[in-house]
Amino acid sequence: MTEKLHGFVEKMREKDAAWVADVVDALGEVTVTVPREHIVDACGFLRDEQGFDMLADLCGADRGPEEDPRFEVNYHLFSTMHHNRLRLKVLTSEDDANVPTVTGLWATADWHERETYDLVGVKFEGHPDLRRILLPSDFDGHALRKDYPLRGYEPYSLN
Amino acid sequence: MSTAVETVLPDIEAVDQPLETEMTLSMGPQHPSTHGVLRLDLRLDGELVTKAIPDIGYLHTGMEKLFEYKKYQQGIVITDRMDYLNPLGNNLAYVMAAEKLLQLEIPERAQVVRVLMCELQRIASHMVWLGTHCLDIGAMSVFFYCFRQREKILNLIEAASGGRMTPSYFRIGGLMMDLPAGFDRRVNQFLDDFPEALSTFDTLLTGNRIWQSRTKDIGYISKEDAISWGVTGPCLRASGVELDLRRHNPYTGYEIYDFDIPVETGGDVWARYLVRLRELTESYKIVRQAMERLKPGPIKADAPKVVLPDRDDMRKHMDSLIHHFLIVAEGFNVPPGEVYHAIEASKGELGVYMRSNGGPKPDRVHFRGPSFVNLSALPLMCEGEMIADVVAIIGSLDIVLGEIDR
């Protein structure tokens, strides 16, 4: 079922073996972990030469404060031509939560990256307008981090 | 008494220094044509829009955070409140992502009912789009005709699930309950009346010259731009891309239904109108086929640790009572893993990224809302247009802020 997707991963390997750090095949989906310094090149290759012309989704996730690397950014690529999906994953540590932007490849990455920055706190280097999108500009912290409490930092009080 | 009007001579200085034509207009967040709490920062040169900056976040409900604190089955009611015009679509995307993690097989009847209800919901969602889009542009009677049709569908959804706006009808592993007696008769009654309503909309709008002038060559987005901006659904198909996940990434058995994918190449408000209008006919066709495929059978997967047992079983078997108690009180454990499941919602690709670390609550749930992505392309469509056209463009995108500020 995922043989065709593995074909794309092989092509990535052929182009540059350093792009593919890890491959997971589970539940009919293939996830490729890409070192963050190669993510723009890998995305560009998949877009221009393998037909993954649409960035369907980009989202961040916090694995928890005890994990290292703590954050991950998931890129869900989709092809409007051959209709396959591929997930790329970039891992980044809390001390250096920076990932290069892919806004130069897909315009849609603009809002997705702003959302990820706003809620998870991962910064995207080279983003043209990296500011909060859903939360107010003076909001303290990043709400989707695991150590951010559900009710916020302010203690809940009826007074 | 003299009736002559006194002639006021123009102020020479004002003529020499023409009026300042550039201004900034803050449209929304309470403007009725922004379809919710959307604020648009518009830079105008006279009536021409030179720049449009959407400002979202006024509604932000923190639902993605909430998912992490709720058990899987409790998350379903949260999804209803995202795109509140298409709650069954949201239910479907969410439960299918969880079912993918659990690797559950869904019985055929449940699949057919899911298709049936989702297509009815798509028609209801498009009815709100058409009604409010017309209202934005100034055609009021269509709004009433559309809501009359939507009301009939909401009555059907209420009969099946008990809820009108928040049905939570789909459950992980199947349906909440089976369709009530006489449901097929009521659906057939609706189906018998609907073609006439469709023809009314067509007659009122498609040949209407005012409607055409307000929609043609406005809010243009090219095929390449639409793909780059991640635009999906009817907005993408109106730019000439034949992409429908029901056909190209089929789910819930859509591969066995016969329907066409309406495509237009105009890329403007008019094309988006035509695509959605023709989609109504296609959804109608799918509902008809689903009615024919509806055969008696189970509506829940054979997974006692995940799916709530029947009432009768609970009275007779201790095991069922224990399973019921455990599912309600503690939830069920989902194997570790991550999935991205996308469906063709009424507004475009609705994707759910769900990750489990093995417990009864998800580790991360992210919704890729089509309205969020489609709205991000709004500046591209608005710049260079007249301010009166901005409301037409927003209407043509069919946005719901519940899905944007989720």
Coordinates of C-alpha atoms in Angstrom, one line a residue:
Chain A
M1 CA 0.0 0.0 0.0
T2 CA 2.8 2.4 0.8
E3 CA 5.2 1.0 -1.8
K4 CA 4.7 4.0 -4.0
L5 CA 5.5 6.4 -1.1
H6 CA 8.7 4.4 -0.4
G7 CA 9.6 5.1 -4.0
F8 CA 9.6 8.9 -3.2
V9 CA 11.7 8.3 -0.2
E10 CA 14.2 6.3 -2.3
K11 CA 14.4 9.2 -4.7
M12 CA 15.1 11.6 -1.9
R13 CA 17.9 9.3 -0.8
E14 CA 19.3 9.1 -4.3
K15 CA 19.3 12.9 -4.4
D16 CA 21.0 13.4 -1.1
A17 CA 21.3 10.6 1.5
A18 CA 21.6 13.2 4.3
W19 CA 18.0 14.3 3.8
V20 CA 16.5 11.1 5.2
A21 CA 17.4 10.6 8.8
D22 CA 14.6 8.2 9.5
V23 CA 11.6 6.5 7.8
V24 CA 8.5 5.2 9.6
D25 CA 5.9 3.2 7.8
A26 CA 2.8 2.9 9.9
L27 CA -1.0 2.9 9.4
G28 CA -0.7 3.4 5.6
E29 CA 1.3 6.6 6.0
V30 CA 5.0 7.2 5.5
T31 CA 6.9 9.7 7.7
V32 CA 10.3 10.9 6.8
T33 CA 12.4 12.6 9.5
V34 CA 14.5 15.3 7.8
P35 CA 17.3 17.2 9.5
R36 CA 16.2 20.7 9.8
E37 CA 19.1 22.2 7.8
H38 CA 17.9 20.1 4.8
I39 CA 14.1 20.7 5.1
V40 CA 13.9 23.5 2.5
D41 CA 16.0 21.5 -0.1
A42 CA 14.0 18.3 0.5
C43 CA 10.7 20.1 0.2
G44 CA 11.9 21.9 -2.9
F45 CA 12.9 18.6 -4.5
L46 CA 9.6 16.9 -3.7
R47 CA 7.7 19.9 -5.0
D48 CA 9.6 20.5 -8.2
E49 CA 10.6 17.0 -9.2
Q50 CA 8.2 14.6 -7.5
G51 CA 4.9 16.5 -8.0
F52 CA 4.1 17.3 -4.3
D53 CA 2.9 20.7 -5.3
M54 CA 0.7 21.4 -2.3
L55 CA 1.5 21.8 1.3
A56 CA -1.7 20.5 2.8
D57 CA -0.8 21.2 6.3
L58 CA 2.0 22.2 8.6
C59 CA 1.7 21.8 12.3
G60 CA 3.9 21.8 15.4
A61 CA 3.7 19.5 18.3
D62 CA 5.2 19.4 21.8
R63 CA 6.5 16.0 22.9
G64 CA 6.8 17.2 26.5
P65 CA 9.4 19.2 28.5
E66 CA 11.2 15.9 29.5
E67 CA 11.8 14.9 25.8
D68 CA 14.8 15.9 23.8
P69 CA 14.3 17.0 21.1
R70 CA 11.2 18.4 22.5
F71 CA 9.4 19.9 19.5
E72 CA 8.5 18.6 16.1
V73 CA 7.2 20.3 13.0
N74 CA 5.1 18.1 10.6
Y75 CA 4.8 18.9 7.0
H76 CA 1.9 17.1 5.2
L77 CA 2.7 17.2 1.5
F78 CA 0.1 16.4 -1.1
S79 CA 0.1 16.1 -4.8
T80 CA -2.8 17.4 -6.9
M81 CA -1.4 15.3 -9.8
H82 CA -0.8 11.8 -8.4
H83 CA -2.8 12.3 -5.1
N84 CA -0.2 10.8 -2.8
R85 CA 0.5 12.1 0.7
L86 CA 3.9 12.2 2.5
R87 CA 4.7 13.5 5.9
L88 CA 8.0 15.1 6.6
K89 CA 9.1 15.7 10.2
V90 CA 11.6 18.1 11.6
L91 CA 12.8 17.7 15.2
T92 CA 14.1 20.6 17.2
S93 CA 15.3 21.0 20.7
E94 CA 13.9 23.5 23.2
D95 CA 17.2 25.5 23.4
D96 CA 17.3 26.1 19.7
A97 CA 13.7 25.9 18.5
N98 CA 14.4 27.3 15.0
V99 CA 13.4 25.8 11.7
P100 CA 14.0 27.3 8.3
T101 CA 10.8 28.6 6.7
V102 CA 9.3 27.1 3.6
T103 CA 7.3 30.2 2.7
G104 CA 9.6 30.6 -0.3
L105 CA 8.2 27.3 -1.7
W106 CA 4.5 27.5 -0.7
A107 CA 2.7 30.7 0.1
T108 CA 0.3 28.8 2.4
A109 CA 3.2 28.1 4.8
D110 CA 2.9 31.8 5.9
W111 CA -0.1 31.3 8.1
H112 CA 0.7 27.7 9.1
E113 CA 4.1 28.8 10.4
R114 CA 2.7 31.8 12.2
E115 CA 0.2 29.5 13.9
T116 CA 2.9 27.0 14.9
Y117 CA 5.1 29.9 16.2
D118 CA 2.1 31.3 18.1
L119 CA 0.9 28.2 19.8
V120 CA 4.0 26.0 20.1
G121 CA 6.7 28.5 20.1
V122 CA 8.9 27.2 17.2
K123 CA 10.5 30.0 15.3
F124 CA 10.8 29.9 11.5
E125 CA 14.0 31.5 10.2
G126 CA 13.4 33.7 7.2
H127 CA 9.7 34.0 7.6
P128 CA 8.6 37.4 6.2
D129 CA 6.1 38.2 8.9
L130 CA 6.5 36.0 12.0
R131 CA 4.0 37.3 14.5
R132 CA 1.2 35.8 16.5
I133 CA -1.9 35.0 14.6
L134 CA -4.6 33.6 17.0
L135 CA -3.4 35.0 20.3
P136 CA -3.0 38.7 21.1
S137 CA 0.5 40.1 20.6
D138 CA 1.1 40.6 24.3
F139 CA 0.1 37.0 25.2
D140 CA 2.5 35.4 27.7
G141 CA 3.9 32.0 26.6
H142 CA 2.8 29.5 23.9
A143 CA -0.6 27.9 24.7
L144 CA -0.1 24.5 23.1
R145 CA 3.1 23.6 25.0
K146 CA 2.6 20.8 27.4
D147 CA 3.7 22.8 30.4
Y148 CA 1.3 25.6 29.6
P149 CA -1.7 25.0 32.0
L150 CA -5.2 24.6 30.5
R151 CA -6.5 27.7 32.4
G152 CA -3.4 29.8 31.7
Y153 CA -0.7 31.1 34.2
E154 CA -3.2 33.2 36.1
P155 CA -4.7 31.2 39.0
Y156 CA -8.4 30.5 38.6
S157 CA -10.5 32.4 41.0
L158 CA -14.1 33.4 41.4
N159 CA -13.2 36.7 42.9
Chain B
M1 CA -39.9 86.1 -1.3
S2 CA -37.1 84.8 -3.5
T3 CA -36.8 81.1 -4.1
A4 CA -33.4 81.3 -5.9
V5 CA -30.7 79.0 -4.5
E6 CA -27.6 80.9 -3.4
T7 CA -24.7 79.8 -5.4
V8 CA -21.7 78.8 -3.2
L9 CA -18.4 79.4 -4.9
P10 CA -15.9 76.6 -4.4
D11 CA -13.0 77.1 -2.1
I12 CA -10.1 77.7 -4.3
E13 CA -7.6 76.2 -1.9
A14 CA -9.6 72.9 -1.7
V15 CA -9.5 72.6 -5.5
D16 CA -5.8 73.2 -5.6
Q17 CA -5.2 70.5 -3.0
P18 CA -7.4 67.6 -3.9
L19 CA -9.0 65.6 -1.1
E20 CA -6.8 62.9 0.5
T21 CA -7.9 59.7 -1.3
E22 CA -5.9 57.1 0.7
M23 CA -7.3 55.8 3.9
T24 CA -7.3 52.8 6.2
L25 CA -10.6 51.1 6.9
S26 CA -11.1 48.6 9.6
M27 CA -13.8 46.3 8.5
G28 CA -15.1 44.0 11.2
P29 CA -14.8 42.1 13.5
Q30 CA -18.6 42.7 13.9
H31 CA -19.4 43.5 10.3
P32 CA -22.2 41.2 9.1
S33 CA -20.5 40.5 5.9
T34 CA -17.4 39.1 7.5
H35 CA -19.3 36.0 8.5
G36 CA -18.2 35.9 12.1
V37 CA -15.5 37.7 14.0
L38 CA -13.1 38.5 11.2
R39 CA -11.4 41.9 11.0
L40 CA -10.0 43.2 7.8
D41 CA -7.5 46.0 7.7
L42 CA -8.2 47.5 4.3
R43 CA -5.9 50.1 2.8
L44 CA -8.0 52.1 0.3
D45 CA -7.2 54.4 -2.5
G46 CA -10.7 55.9 -3.0
E47 CA -12.8 52.9 -3.4
L48 CA -10.0 50.7 -4.6
V49 CA -8.4 48.2 -2.2
T50 CA -4.7 48.5 -2.4
K51 CA -4.0 46.1 0.5
A52 CA -6.0 43.8 2.6
I53 CA -4.7 42.3 5.9
P54 CA -7.0 39.7 7.6
D55 CA -6.8 39.8 11.4
I56 CA -8.1 36.7 13.1
G57 CA -8.1 35.4 16.6
Y58 CA -11.0 37.2 18.1
L59 CA -12.9 33.9 18.6
H60 CA -9.9 31.7 19.5
T61 CA -11.5 28.9 21.4
G62 CA -8.4 26.8 22.3
M63 CA -10.0 23.6 21.1
E64 CA -6.7 21.9 20.2
K65 CA -5.6 22.4 23.8
L66 CA -8.9 21.1 25.0
F67 CA -8.6 17.8 23.0
E68 CA -5.4 16.9 25.0
Y69 CA -7.4 17.1 28.3
K70 CA -10.4 15.1 27.0
K71 CA -10.9 11.4 26.3
Y72 CA -11.2 10.4 22.6
Q73 CA -14.9 10.0 22.7
Q74 CA -15.4 13.4 24.5
G75 CA -13.5 15.1 21.6
I76 CA -16.4 14.5 19.2
V77 CA -18.6 17.1 20.8
I78 CA -15.7 19.7 20.4
T79 CA -15.5 19.1 16.7
D80 CA -19.2 20.0 16.3
R81 CA -18.4 23.5 17.4
M82 CA -15.6 24.1 14.8
D83 CA -17.3 24.4 11.4
Y84 CA -20.8 24.7 12.9
L85 CA -22.4 24.6 9.5
N86 CA -20.8 21.2 8.7
P87 CA -20.6 19.5 12.1
L88 CA -21.1 16.0 10.7
G89 CA -18.2 16.5 8.4
N90 CA -16.0 17.5 11.4
N91 CA -17.3 14.4 13.3
L92 CA -16.4 12.2 10.4
A93 CA -12.8 13.5 10.0
Y94 CA -12.2 13.2 13.8
V95 CA -13.7 9.7 14.3
M96 CA -12.0 8.4 11.2
A97 CA -8.6 9.6 12.4
A98 CA -9.2 7.8 15.7
E99 CA -10.5 4.7 13.9
K100 CA -7.3 4.7 11.7
L101 CA -5.2 4.6 14.9
L102 CA -7.3 1.8 16.3
Q103 CA -7.5 0.1 13.0
L104 CA -11.2 -0.5 13.3
E105 CA -13.4 -1.9 10.5
I106 CA -16.8 -0.1 10.2
P107 CA -19.9 -2.0 9.2
E108 CA -21.4 -1.3 5.8
R109 CA -24.6 0.2 7.0
A110 CA -22.7 2.7 9.2
Q111 CA -20.6 3.7 6.2
V112 CA -23.7 4.3 4.0
V113 CA -25.4 6.3 6.8
R114 CA -22.2 8.4 7.2
V115 CA -22.2 9.2 3.5
L116 CA -25.9 9.9 3.5
M117 CA -25.7 12.3 6.5
C118 CA -22.6 14.0 5.3
E119 CA -24.1 14.7 1.9
L120 CA -27.2 16.1 3.5
Q121 CA -25.0 18.2 5.7
R122 CA -23.1 19.4 2.6
I123 CA -26.3 20.6 1.0
A124 CA -27.3 22.4 4.3
S125 CA -23.9 24.0 4.5
H126 CA -24.1 25.2 0.9
M127 CA -27.6 26.5 1.5
V128 CA -26.1 28.8 4.2
W129 CA -23.3 29.8 1.9
L130 CA -25.7 30.6 -1.0
G131 CA -28.2 32.4 1.3
T132 CA -25.6 34.6 3.1
H133 CA -23.6 35.2 -0.1
C134 CA -26.7 36.5 -1.8
L135 CA -27.6 38.6 1.3
D136 CA -24.1 40.1 1.2
I137 CA -24.6 41.1 -2.4
G138 CA -28.1 42.4 -1.8
A139 CA -30.5 39.6 -3.0
M140 CA -32.7 38.9 0.0
S141 CA -35.4 36.4 -1.2
V142 CA -32.8 33.7 -2.0
F143 CA -31.7 33.8 1.6
F144 CA -35.2 32.8 2.7
Y145 CA -35.5 30.1 0.1
C146 CA -32.2 28.6 1.1
F147 CA -32.9 28.6 4.8
R148 CA -36.2 26.9 4.1
Q149 CA -34.3 24.0 2.5
R150 CA -31.7 24.0 5.2
E151 CA -34.4 23.8 7.8
K152 CA -35.7 20.6 6.3
I153 CA -32.3 19.0 6.5
L154 CA -31.8 20.1 10.1
N155 CA -35.1 18.5 10.9
L156 CA -33.7 15.2 9.4
I157 CA -30.5 15.6 11.4
E158 CA -32.5 16.2 14.5
A159 CA -34.6 13.1 13.9
A160 CA -31.5 11.0 13.6
S161 CA -29.3 12.4 16.3
G162 CA -31.4 14.6 18.6
G163 CA -29.3 17.7 17.8
R164 CA -29.7 20.3 15.1
M165 CA -26.4 22.3 15.1
T166 CA -24.4 19.9 17.3
P167 CA -25.4 16.4 16.4
S168 CA -22.3 14.4 17.4
Y169 CA -23.9 11.6 15.5
F170 CA -20.8 9.7 14.4
R171 CA -18.9 7.7 17.1
I172 CA -15.6 6.0 17.1
G173 CA -16.5 2.7 15.6
G174 CA -19.8 3.6 14.0
L175 CA -22.9 5.7 14.8
M176 CA -24.5 7.0 18.0
M177 CA -27.7 5.1 17.1
D178 CA -29.5 3.8 14.1
L179 CA -31.8 5.9 11.9
P180 CA -35.3 6.3 13.3
A181 CA -38.3 4.6 11.8
G182 CA -39.7 6.5 8.8
F183 CA -36.4 8.3 8.2
D184 CA -36.1 7.1 4.6
R185 CA -39.7 8.4 3.9
R186 CA -38.7 11.8 5.2
V187 CA -35.4 11.9 3.2
N188 CA -37.3 10.9 0.1
Q189 CA -39.8 13.7 0.7
F190 CA -37.0 16.2 0.9
L191 CA -35.3 14.7 -2.2
D192 CA -38.6 15.0 -4.2
D193 CA -38.8 18.7 -3.4
F194 CA -35.2 19.7 -3.7
P195 CA -34.7 19.8 -7.5
E196 CA -37.4 22.4 -7.7
A197 CA -35.6 24.6 -5.1
L198 CA -32.4 24.2 -7.1
S199 CA -34.0 25.3 -10.2
T200 CA -35.4 28.3 -8.4
F201 CA -31.9 29.3 -7.3
D202 CA -30.7 28.8 -10.8
T203 CA -33.5 30.9 -12.3
L204 CA -33.1 33.7 -9.8
L205 CA -29.3 34.0 -10.0
T206 CA -27.5 32.4 -12.9
G207 CA -29.2 34.4 -15.6
N208 CA -29.5 37.5 -13.5
R209 CA -27.4 40.3 -15.0
I210 CA -27.0 42.1 -11.7
W211 CA -25.7 38.9 -10.1
Q212 CA -23.4 38.4 -13.0
S213 CA -21.9 41.9 -12.9
R214 CA -21.3 41.6 -9.2
T215 CA -19.5 38.3 -9.5
K216 CA -17.8 37.9 -12.8
D217 CA -14.0 38.8 -13.0
I218 CA -13.9 39.6 -9.3
G219 CA -11.6 38.0 -6.8
Y220 CA -9.6 36.1 -9.3
I221 CA -7.1 33.5 -8.2
S222 CA -5.1 31.5 -10.8
K223 CA -4.6 27.7 -10.7
E224 CA -1.0 28.0 -9.7
D225 CA -1.6 30.6 -7.0
A226 CA -4.5 28.5 -5.6
I227 CA -2.3 25.5 -5.2
S228 CA 0.6 27.5 -3.7
W229 CA -1.8 29.0 -1.2
G230 CA -3.2 25.6 -0.3
V231 CA -6.7 26.5 -1.4
T232 CA -9.0 23.5 -1.6
G233 CA -12.5 22.5 -2.2
P234 CA -14.9 24.4 -4.4
C235 CA -12.6 27.4 -4.5
L236 CA -9.8 25.2 -6.0
R237 CA -12.1 23.5 -8.4
A238 CA -13.3 27.0 -9.6
S239 CA -9.7 27.7 -10.5
G240 CA -9.5 24.7 -12.8
V241 CA -8.1 21.9 -10.7
E242 CA -10.0 18.7 -10.7
L243 CA -9.5 17.6 -7.1
D244 CA -12.0 16.0 -4.8
L245 CA -10.9 13.8 -2.0
R246 CA -14.1 11.8 -2.2
R247 CA -12.8 10.6 -5.6
H248 CA -9.0 10.9 -5.3
N249 CA -8.4 9.8 -1.7
P250 CA -11.7 7.9 -1.1
Y251 CA -13.0 7.2 2.3
T252 CA -16.2 5.7 3.9
G253 CA -16.9 3.9 0.6
Y254 CA -17.2 7.0 -1.6
E255 CA -15.4 5.0 -4.4
I256 CA -18.6 3.1 -5.1
Y257 CA -20.8 6.2 -5.7
D258 CA -21.4 7.7 -9.1
F259 CA -21.0 11.5 -9.1
D260 CA -19.2 14.2 -11.1
I261 CA -16.7 16.7 -10.0
P262 CA -17.8 20.2 -11.1
V263 CA -14.8 22.2 -12.4
E264 CA -14.7 25.8 -13.7
T265 CA -11.7 27.7 -15.0
G266 CA -12.7 31.3 -14.3
G267 CA -11.1 31.4 -10.8
D268 CA -13.5 34.3 -9.8
V269 CA -16.5 34.7 -7.6
W270 CA -18.8 33.6 -10.4
A271 CA -16.9 30.4 -11.0
R272 CA -17.0 29.6 -7.3
Y273 CA -20.7 30.2 -7.3
L274 CA -21.2 27.9 -10.3
V275 CA -19.1 25.1 -8.8
R276 CA -21.0 25.1 -5.6
L277 CA -24.4 25.2 -7.3
R278 CA -23.5 22.2 -9.4
E279 CA -22.1 20.4 -6.4
L280 CA -25.6 20.6 -4.9
T281 CA -26.9 18.4 -7.7
E282 CA -24.0 16.0 -7.2
S283 CA -24.7 15.7 -3.5
Y284 CA -28.3 15.2 -4.3
K285 CA -27.3 12.3 -6.6
I286 CA -25.1 10.7 -3.8
V287 CA -27.9 11.0 -1.3
R288 CA -30.3 9.2 -3.7
Q289 CA -27.7 6.4 -4.2
A290 CA -27.1 6.1 -0.5
M291 CA -30.8 5.7 0.1
E292 CA -30.8 2.8 -2.4
R293 CA -27.7 1.2 -0.7
L294 CA -29.2 1.4 2.8
K295 CA -29.7 -2.2 3.9
P296 CA -30.3 -3.5 7.4
G297 CA -27.3 -4.4 9.4
P298 CA -25.1 -3.5 12.4
I299 CA -24.2 0.1 12.9
K300 CA -21.3 -0.4 15.2
A301 CA -17.9 -2.1 14.8
D302 CA -17.3 -5.4 16.6
A303 CA -15.0 -3.9 19.2
P304 CA -16.5 -4.2 22.7
K305 CA -13.7 -2.3 24.4
V306 CA -14.2 0.8 22.2
V307 CA -17.8 0.8 21.2
L308 CA -20.6 1.2 23.8
P309 CA -22.8 -1.9 24.0
D310 CA -26.5 -2.0 23.3
R311 CA -28.9 -1.4 26.2
D312 CA -30.3 -4.9 25.9
D313 CA -26.9 -6.5 26.1
M314 CA -26.1 -4.5 29.2
R315 CA -29.2 -5.9 30.9
K316 CA -28.3 -9.5 30.0
H317 CA -24.5 -9.7 30.1
M318 CA -22.2 -8.7 32.9
D319 CA -19.3 -8.2 30.4
S320 CA -21.3 -5.6 28.5
L321 CA -22.0 -3.7 31.7
I322 CA -18.4 -3.7 32.6
H323 CA -17.3 -2.5 29.1
H324 CA -19.9 0.3 29.3
F325 CA -18.7 1.4 32.7
L326 CA -15.0 1.3 31.6
I327 CA -15.6 3.2 28.3
V328 CA -17.6 5.9 30.0
A329 CA -15.5 6.3 33.1
E330 CA -12.0 5.6 31.9
G331 CA -12.2 5.8 28.1
F332 CA -10.2 3.4 26.0
N333 CA -6.5 3.2 25.2
V334 CA -5.5 3.9 21.7
P335 CA -2.2 2.4 20.4
P336 CA 0.7 4.8 20.0
G337 CA 1.1 6.3 16.5
E338 CA 0.2 9.3 14.4
V339 CA -2.1 9.8 11.5
Y340 CA -3.3 12.5 9.2
H341 CA -6.8 11.9 7.9
A342 CA -8.3 14.3 5.4
I343 CA -11.9 14.4 4.1
E344 CA -13.6 16.6 1.5
A345 CA -15.7 18.9 3.8
S346 CA -18.1 21.4 2.3
K347 CA -15.4 24.0 2.3
G348 CA -12.4 21.9 1.2
E349 CA -9.8 19.6 2.7
L350 CA -10.5 19.1 6.4
G351 CA -7.5 17.3 7.8
V352 CA -7.0 15.9 11.3
Y353 CA -3.5 15.2 12.5
M354 CA -3.9 13.0 15.6
R355 CA -1.1 11.5 17.7
S356 CA -1.5 9.0 20.5
N357 CA 1.0 8.0 23.1
G358 CA -1.1 5.0 24.1
G359 CA -3.4 6.5 26.7
P360 CA -7.1 7.3 26.8
K361 CA -6.5 10.9 25.7
P362 CA -4.8 12.1 22.5
D363 CA -1.3 13.5 22.8
R364 CA -2.0 16.1 20.0
V365 CA -4.9 16.8 17.8
H366 CA -4.5 19.4 15.0
F367 CA -7.3 20.4 12.6
R368 CA -6.3 21.7 9.2
G369 CA -9.4 23.8 8.6
P370 CA -10.2 24.6 5.0
S371 CA -11.6 28.0 5.9
F372 CA -8.3 28.9 7.6
V373 CA -6.2 28.2 4.6
N374 CA -8.7 29.6 2.1
L375 CA -8.9 32.9 4.0
S376 CA -5.1 33.3 4.0
A377 CA -5.4 33.8 0.2
L378 CA -8.0 36.6 0.6
P379 CA -5.5 39.5 0.3
L380 CA -4.4 38.1 -3.1
M381 CA -8.0 38.1 -4.3
C382 CA -9.0 41.5 -2.8
E383 CA -6.1 43.7 -3.9
G384 CA -7.0 45.8 -6.9
E385 CA -10.7 45.3 -6.4
M386 CA -13.4 47.7 -5.3
I387 CA -14.4 47.8 -1.6
A388 CA -17.9 46.7 -2.5
D389 CA -16.5 43.6 -4.0
V390 CA -14.7 42.6 -0.8
V391 CA -17.9 41.3 0.7
A392 CA -18.6 39.3 -2.5
I393 CA -15.2 37.8 -2.3
I394 CA -15.5 36.8 1.4
G395 CA -18.9 35.3 0.6
S396 CA -17.5 33.3 -2.2
L397 CA -14.9 31.7 0.1
D398 CA -17.6 30.4 2.4
I399 CA -15.6 30.9 5.6
V400 CA -16.6 29.9 9.1
L401 CA -14.6 31.6 11.8
G402 CA -15.2 28.7 14.2
E403 CA -12.9 26.6 12.0
I404 CA -10.4 29.4 11.5
D405 CA -9.9 30.3 15.2
R406 CA -10.3 26.8 16.4

